Short mmCIF file of C-alpha atoms and ligand atoms in Angstrom, two decimals:
data_model
loop_
_atom_site.label_atom_id
_atom_site.label_comp_id
_atom_site.label_asym_id
_atom_site.label_seq_id
_atom_site.Cartn_x
_atom_site.Cartn_y
_atom_site.Cartn_z
CA UNK A 1 6.82 -81.86 35.99
CA UNK A 2 7.01 -78.30 34.44
CA UNK A 3 8.01 -78.14 30.81
CA UNK A 4 11.08 -76.23 29.81
CA UNK A 5 11.12 -74.93 26.17
CA UNK A 6 14.18 -74.87 24.00
CA UNK A 7 14.36 -72.46 21.09
CA UNK A 8 16.64 -71.10 18.55
CA UNK A 9 16.32 -67.58 16.87
CA UNK A 10 13.57 -66.15 14.79
CA UNK A 11 13.66 -66.67 11.00
CA UNK A 12 15.41 -69.97 12.02
CA UNK A 13 18.31 -71.50 10.14
CA UNK A 14 19.45 -75.08 10.03
CA UNK A 15 21.67 -74.64 13.22
CA UNK A 16 18.82 -73.05 15.25
CA UNK A 17 16.41 -75.93 14.19
CA UNK A 18 18.81 -78.96 14.52
CA UNK A 19 20.65 -77.78 17.66
CA UNK A 20 17.23 -77.25 19.49
CA UNK A 21 16.35 -80.82 18.66
CA UNK A 22 19.78 -82.27 20.00
CA UNK A 23 19.64 -79.93 23.05
CA UNK A 24 16.28 -81.47 23.97
CA UNK A 25 18.08 -84.84 24.21
CA UNK A 26 20.91 -83.40 26.21
CA UNK A 27 18.43 -81.78 28.70
CA UNK A 28 16.40 -84.90 29.04
CA UNK A 29 19.72 -86.87 29.73
CA UNK A 30 19.94 -84.58 32.90
CA UNK A 31 16.36 -85.27 33.84
CA UNK A 32 15.02 -82.14 32.65
CA UNK A 33 11.39 -82.08 31.04
CA UNK A 34 12.43 -80.14 27.95
CA UNK A 35 10.61 -79.68 24.52
CA UNK A 36 12.40 -78.15 21.42
CA UNK A 37 10.17 -75.63 19.54
CA UNK A 38 10.77 -73.39 16.53
CA UNK A 39 10.00 -69.69 15.93
CA UNK A 40 9.20 -69.96 12.17
CA UNK A 41 8.89 -71.91 8.99
CA UNK A 42 11.77 -74.17 7.86
CA UNK A 43 13.79 -72.91 5.02
CA UNK A 44 14.40 -75.21 1.93
CA UNK A 45 17.74 -76.25 3.19
CA UNK A 46 16.38 -77.30 6.59
CA UNK A 47 13.37 -79.07 4.89
CA UNK A 48 15.89 -81.17 3.12
CA UNK A 49 17.28 -82.51 6.49
CA UNK A 50 13.95 -83.54 7.68
CA UNK A 51 12.86 -85.20 4.46
CA UNK A 52 16.23 -87.06 4.50
CA UNK A 53 15.59 -88.26 8.13
CA UNK A 54 11.93 -88.83 7.36
CA UNK A 55 11.29 -86.97 10.54
CA UNK A 56 8.74 -84.19 11.43
CA UNK A 57 10.22 -80.90 12.74
CA UNK A 58 9.39 -79.51 16.29
CA UNK A 59 6.33 -77.56 16.80
CA UNK A 60 6.15 -73.77 16.08
CA UNK A 61 5.29 -71.16 18.60
CA UNK A 62 5.30 -67.45 18.54
CA UNK A 63 5.26 -66.29 22.05
CA UNK A 64 5.67 -67.66 25.52
CA UNK A 65 3.71 -67.23 28.75
CA UNK A 66 4.80 -65.17 31.57
CA UNK A 67 7.28 -67.10 33.71
CA UNK A 68 7.82 -69.85 31.04
CA UNK A 69 11.30 -71.46 31.61
CA UNK A 70 13.64 -71.27 28.53
CA UNK A 71 16.83 -72.58 27.09
CA UNK A 72 18.17 -70.44 24.31
CA UNK A 73 20.32 -71.94 21.51
CA UNK A 74 22.06 -70.22 18.54
CA UNK A 75 21.32 -66.65 19.91
CA UNK A 76 21.27 -64.55 22.89
CA UNK A 77 20.22 -61.07 21.58
CA UNK A 78 16.64 -60.22 22.65
CA UNK A 79 15.45 -58.92 19.38
CA UNK A 80 16.19 -62.43 17.89
CA UNK A 81 14.27 -64.26 20.60
CA UNK A 82 10.75 -65.55 21.28
CA UNK A 83 8.14 -62.77 21.90
CA UNK A 84 7.55 -62.03 25.59
CA UNK A 85 11.05 -63.30 26.58
CA UNK A 86 11.40 -60.47 28.95
CA UNK A 87 8.74 -61.94 31.16
CA UNK A 88 10.15 -65.50 30.87
CA UNK A 89 12.96 -67.09 32.81
CA UNK A 90 16.23 -68.09 30.91
CA UNK A 91 17.83 -71.15 32.44
CA UNK A 92 20.55 -71.78 29.96
CA UNK A 93 22.18 -70.38 26.70
CA UNK A 94 24.34 -72.28 24.26
CA UNK A 95 25.56 -69.95 21.63
CA UNK A 96 28.39 -68.93 19.34
CA UNK A 97 27.50 -65.23 18.72
CA UNK A 98 28.64 -61.97 20.22
CA UNK A 99 27.12 -60.87 23.46
CA UNK A 100 25.94 -57.10 23.64
CA UNK A 101 22.97 -56.59 25.77
CA UNK A 102 22.43 -59.84 27.65
CA UNK A 103 21.12 -59.53 31.13
CA UNK A 104 19.20 -62.01 33.49
CA UNK A 105 17.83 -61.49 36.97
CA UNK A 106 18.80 -64.79 38.05
CA UNK A 107 21.86 -67.09 37.53
CA UNK A 108 22.07 -69.52 34.62
CA UNK A 109 24.09 -71.81 32.53
CA UNK A 110 25.94 -69.97 29.80
CA UNK A 111 27.98 -71.96 27.26
CA UNK A 112 29.65 -69.76 24.78
CA UNK A 113 32.57 -70.59 22.23
CA UNK A 114 33.77 -68.59 19.30
CA UNK A 115 33.22 -71.60 16.90
CA UNK A 116 31.53 -71.74 13.58
CA UNK A 117 28.32 -73.42 14.85
CA UNK A 118 26.15 -74.11 17.94
CA UNK A 119 26.00 -77.69 17.05
CA UNK A 120 29.87 -78.00 17.71
CA UNK A 121 29.53 -76.91 21.26
CA UNK A 122 26.67 -79.55 21.55
CA UNK A 123 28.94 -82.44 20.03
CA UNK A 124 31.58 -81.34 22.65
CA UNK A 125 29.12 -81.36 25.64
CA UNK A 126 27.74 -84.80 24.56
CA UNK A 127 31.28 -86.13 24.29
CA UNK A 128 32.31 -84.75 27.54
CA UNK A 129 29.31 -85.82 29.39
CA UNK A 130 29.30 -89.39 27.66
CA UNK A 131 25.74 -88.92 26.12
CA UNK A 132 25.16 -91.29 23.36
CA UNK A 133 25.11 -89.75 19.94
CA UNK A 134 22.61 -91.63 17.66
CA UNK A 135 22.80 -91.78 13.83
CA UNK A 136 20.14 -89.17 13.72
CA UNK A 137 21.67 -86.88 16.23
CA UNK A 138 24.86 -86.91 14.22
CA UNK A 139 23.15 -86.16 10.95
CA UNK A 140 21.30 -83.22 12.57
CA UNK A 141 24.72 -81.99 13.93
CA UNK A 142 26.40 -82.40 10.58
CA UNK A 143 23.65 -80.47 8.93
CA UNK A 144 23.90 -77.52 11.25
CA UNK A 145 27.73 -77.54 11.03
CA UNK A 146 27.71 -77.72 7.17
CA UNK A 147 25.07 -74.96 7.02
CA UNK A 148 26.74 -72.52 9.29
CA UNK A 149 30.37 -73.03 7.90
CA UNK A 150 29.41 -73.56 4.28
CA UNK A 151 30.76 -76.94 4.39
CA UNK A 152 33.75 -76.10 6.51
CA UNK A 153 34.88 -73.46 3.90
CA UNK A 154 33.72 -70.24 5.69
CA UNK A 155 36.41 -68.26 7.55
CA UNK A 156 34.16 -68.58 10.59
CA UNK A 157 35.05 -72.38 10.56
CA UNK A 158 37.43 -73.40 13.32
CA UNK A 159 39.51 -76.57 14.05
CA UNK A 160 36.76 -77.66 16.56
CA UNK A 161 34.13 -77.47 13.83
CA UNK A 162 36.19 -79.74 11.55
CA UNK A 163 36.93 -82.26 14.35
CA UNK A 164 33.41 -82.47 15.25
CA UNK A 165 32.31 -82.87 11.59
CA UNK A 166 34.73 -85.75 11.09
CA UNK A 167 33.88 -87.61 14.33
CA UNK A 168 30.14 -87.29 13.54
CA UNK A 169 30.63 -88.56 10.11
CA UNK A 170 31.86 -91.82 11.49
CA UNK A 171 28.85 -92.09 13.69
CA UNK A 172 26.42 -91.15 10.81
CA UNK A 173 28.03 -93.64 8.62
CA UNK A 174 27.26 -91.44 5.55
CA UNK A 175 29.50 -89.62 3.16
CA UNK A 176 28.95 -86.40 4.99
CA UNK A 177 30.40 -84.11 2.41
CA UNK A 178 28.13 -85.33 -0.35
CA UNK A 179 25.13 -85.25 1.98
CA UNK A 180 25.95 -81.72 2.98
CA UNK A 181 26.41 -80.37 -0.53
CA UNK A 182 23.07 -81.77 -1.48
CA UNK A 183 21.50 -80.10 1.60
CA UNK A 184 23.13 -76.72 0.67
CA UNK A 185 22.03 -77.10 -3.01
CA UNK A 186 18.46 -77.76 -1.81
CA UNK A 187 18.57 -74.42 0.16
CA UNK A 188 19.73 -72.55 -3.11
CA UNK A 189 16.39 -73.08 -4.99
CA UNK A 190 14.74 -69.66 -4.96
CA UNK A 191 13.13 -70.10 -8.31
CA UNK A 192 9.50 -69.96 -6.90
CA UNK A 193 10.17 -66.89 -4.72
CA UNK A 194 9.22 -63.34 -5.58
CA UNK A 195 11.98 -60.64 -5.76
CA UNK A 196 10.52 -58.89 -2.85
CA UNK A 197 10.86 -62.02 -0.82
CA UNK A 198 14.41 -62.75 -2.09
CA UNK A 199 15.57 -59.18 -0.90
CA UNK A 200 14.28 -59.89 2.62
CA UNK A 201 15.21 -63.59 3.03
CA UNK A 202 18.40 -63.15 4.97
CA UNK A 203 18.48 -59.34 5.09
CA UNK A 204 20.61 -57.70 8.00
CA UNK A 205 20.19 -54.05 8.82
CA UNK A 206 23.30 -52.22 9.70
CA UNK A 207 23.02 -48.66 11.24
CA UNK A 208 26.35 -47.12 11.72
CA UNK A 209 28.18 -43.87 10.99
CA UNK A 210 24.91 -42.20 10.18
CA UNK A 211 24.12 -44.66 7.36
CA UNK A 212 21.43 -47.17 7.02
CA UNK A 213 22.72 -50.20 5.13
CA UNK A 214 21.02 -53.56 4.40
CA UNK A 215 23.29 -56.63 3.37
CA UNK A 216 21.14 -59.56 2.01
CA UNK A 217 22.90 -62.78 1.23
CA UNK A 218 21.65 -65.72 -0.84
CA UNK A 219 23.46 -68.91 -1.63
CA UNK A 220 23.66 -70.25 -5.21
CA UNK A 221 25.11 -73.38 -6.74
CA UNK A 222 25.64 -71.21 -9.89
CA UNK A 223 25.71 -67.44 -9.48
CA UNK A 224 23.85 -67.04 -12.78
CA UNK A 225 20.81 -68.86 -11.41
CA UNK A 226 20.18 -65.61 -9.42
CA UNK A 227 22.02 -63.10 -11.35
CA UNK A 228 19.79 -63.90 -14.31
CA UNK A 229 16.94 -62.17 -12.40
CA UNK A 230 18.94 -59.08 -11.72
CA UNK A 231 16.43 -56.60 -13.25
CA UNK A 232 13.50 -57.74 -10.96
CA UNK A 233 15.89 -58.06 -7.97
CA UNK A 234 17.06 -54.49 -8.33
CA UNK A 235 13.61 -53.14 -8.82
CA UNK A 236 12.84 -54.85 -5.26
CA UNK A 237 16.15 -53.42 -3.87
CA UNK A 238 15.22 -49.94 -4.98
CA UNK A 239 11.78 -50.32 -3.36
CA UNK A 240 13.42 -51.27 -0.07
CA UNK A 241 15.79 -48.29 -0.27
CA UNK A 242 12.87 -45.96 -0.67
CA UNK A 243 10.70 -47.58 1.90
CA UNK A 244 13.28 -48.09 4.56
CA UNK A 245 15.26 -44.92 3.75
CA UNK A 246 18.59 -46.83 3.13
CA UNK A 247 21.84 -45.25 1.95
CA UNK A 248 22.99 -48.55 0.62
CA UNK A 249 21.69 -51.96 -0.31
CA UNK A 250 24.17 -54.72 -0.86
CA UNK A 251 22.76 -57.97 -2.49
CA UNK A 252 25.14 -60.80 -2.07
CA UNK A 253 24.99 -63.96 -4.15
CA UNK A 254 27.39 -66.54 -2.80
CA UNK A 255 28.62 -69.24 -5.00
CA UNK A 256 28.82 -72.42 -2.63
CA UNK A 257 30.85 -74.45 -4.97
CA UNK A 258 33.51 -72.08 -5.93
CA UNK A 259 33.40 -70.09 -2.70
CA UNK A 260 33.19 -66.58 -3.97
CA UNK A 261 30.49 -63.96 -4.14
CA UNK A 262 28.95 -61.55 -6.70
CA UNK A 263 27.37 -58.45 -5.20
CA UNK A 264 24.91 -55.97 -6.57
CA UNK A 265 25.07 -52.55 -4.74
CA UNK A 266 22.54 -49.79 -5.12
CA UNK A 267 21.84 -46.51 -3.20
CA UNK A 268 23.47 -42.97 -2.86
CA UNK A 269 26.49 -44.59 -0.92
CA UNK A 270 27.76 -47.34 -3.30
CA UNK A 271 31.29 -45.42 -2.94
CA UNK A 272 31.60 -47.14 0.35
CA UNK A 273 31.58 -50.48 -1.53
CA UNK A 274 34.18 -49.43 -3.88
CA UNK A 275 36.43 -48.28 -1.08
CA UNK A 276 35.78 -51.28 1.04
CA UNK A 277 36.77 -53.83 -1.69
CA UNK A 278 39.18 -51.66 -3.62
CA UNK A 279 37.59 -52.05 -6.87
CA UNK A 280 34.93 -50.14 -9.13
CA UNK A 281 31.60 -51.39 -9.62
CA UNK A 282 30.81 -52.57 -13.05
CA UNK A 283 28.39 -50.54 -15.22
CA UNK A 284 25.65 -53.08 -14.25
CA UNK A 285 26.13 -52.17 -10.50
CA UNK A 286 27.82 -55.48 -9.81
CA UNK A 287 31.27 -56.56 -8.39
CA UNK A 288 32.80 -59.96 -8.23
CA UNK A 289 34.53 -60.67 -4.71
CA UNK A 290 36.99 -63.66 -5.16
CA UNK A 291 37.01 -65.91 -1.91
CA UNK A 292 34.48 -63.90 -0.14
CA UNK A 293 31.78 -65.94 1.47
CA UNK A 294 31.11 -64.73 4.97
CA UNK A 295 29.00 -61.61 5.55
CA UNK A 296 30.08 -61.66 9.23
CA UNK A 297 33.84 -61.79 8.72
CA UNK A 298 34.52 -60.66 5.18
CA UNK A 299 31.74 -58.05 4.22
CA UNK A 300 30.57 -56.24 7.21
CA UNK A 301 33.95 -55.37 8.64
CA UNK A 302 35.47 -53.58 5.43
CA UNK A 303 32.10 -51.82 5.06
CA UNK A 304 32.02 -50.50 8.55
CA UNK A 305 35.79 -49.57 8.26
CA UNK A 306 34.90 -47.33 5.34
CA UNK A 307 31.84 -45.51 6.60
MN1 MN B 401 24.49 -70.81 14.27
#
């Protein structure tokens, strides 16, 4: 039987990796010969999950053959998908992102919900279809939900995510909050990364209102763990500004314990940041943003509004 591949997005996060694996189980339940694959290396947070489970992650691929049948999880935008997707056949999408340019020549299954995490949608499908959720499935899903919602504290988190987390905790039979905090902390260790890597780790380019802006976000258990490397990080930011002709580079350090963020802003358009957040940058180019943790909901919108 022809094999169907399941993939999350490029530069995969915990949701893309864990949801692909659980989706494989759901597909097999329906008699589909499916295999979860990944499009990149695991980050340290996701590595923690696999060490905890004493499990090997799925194999990595870069591109697919013409005509390959695919199931996409945790993304739908072509630019985030596997190479050669245009010549593949998409059978299903399970996602929680905006839809801007999605087109297929054939009918497909499309499961989308504006929840905090793809894993929450998978949990709901499994519950509805009465598919047994093993302890390992529960831990994979808890990991994804905790990662995407910053342990249920991000404004992207919904009641559905919280309900799923609580039910999965019972199945996993672990103290899910303690587990998830350790997982998030494992992901904050960037001590062995170069500043050039750090400023590219989770960088998103925004091109709007004639401006080119990069917003990069890193999580920290203590903001000073990262802020103490400010000089070398600023040097790398300035290089990016020059190389990529940026008007603004915003580097966001998010405190996962106290749920606030400190930003460093450089470029010729830092006035946008001051207008967006209604405060002046300190003389060291930084600004504290109390209660701000979500780039998607709390940083991008005020920036775009003030372009
Ligand atoms: Mn996600």
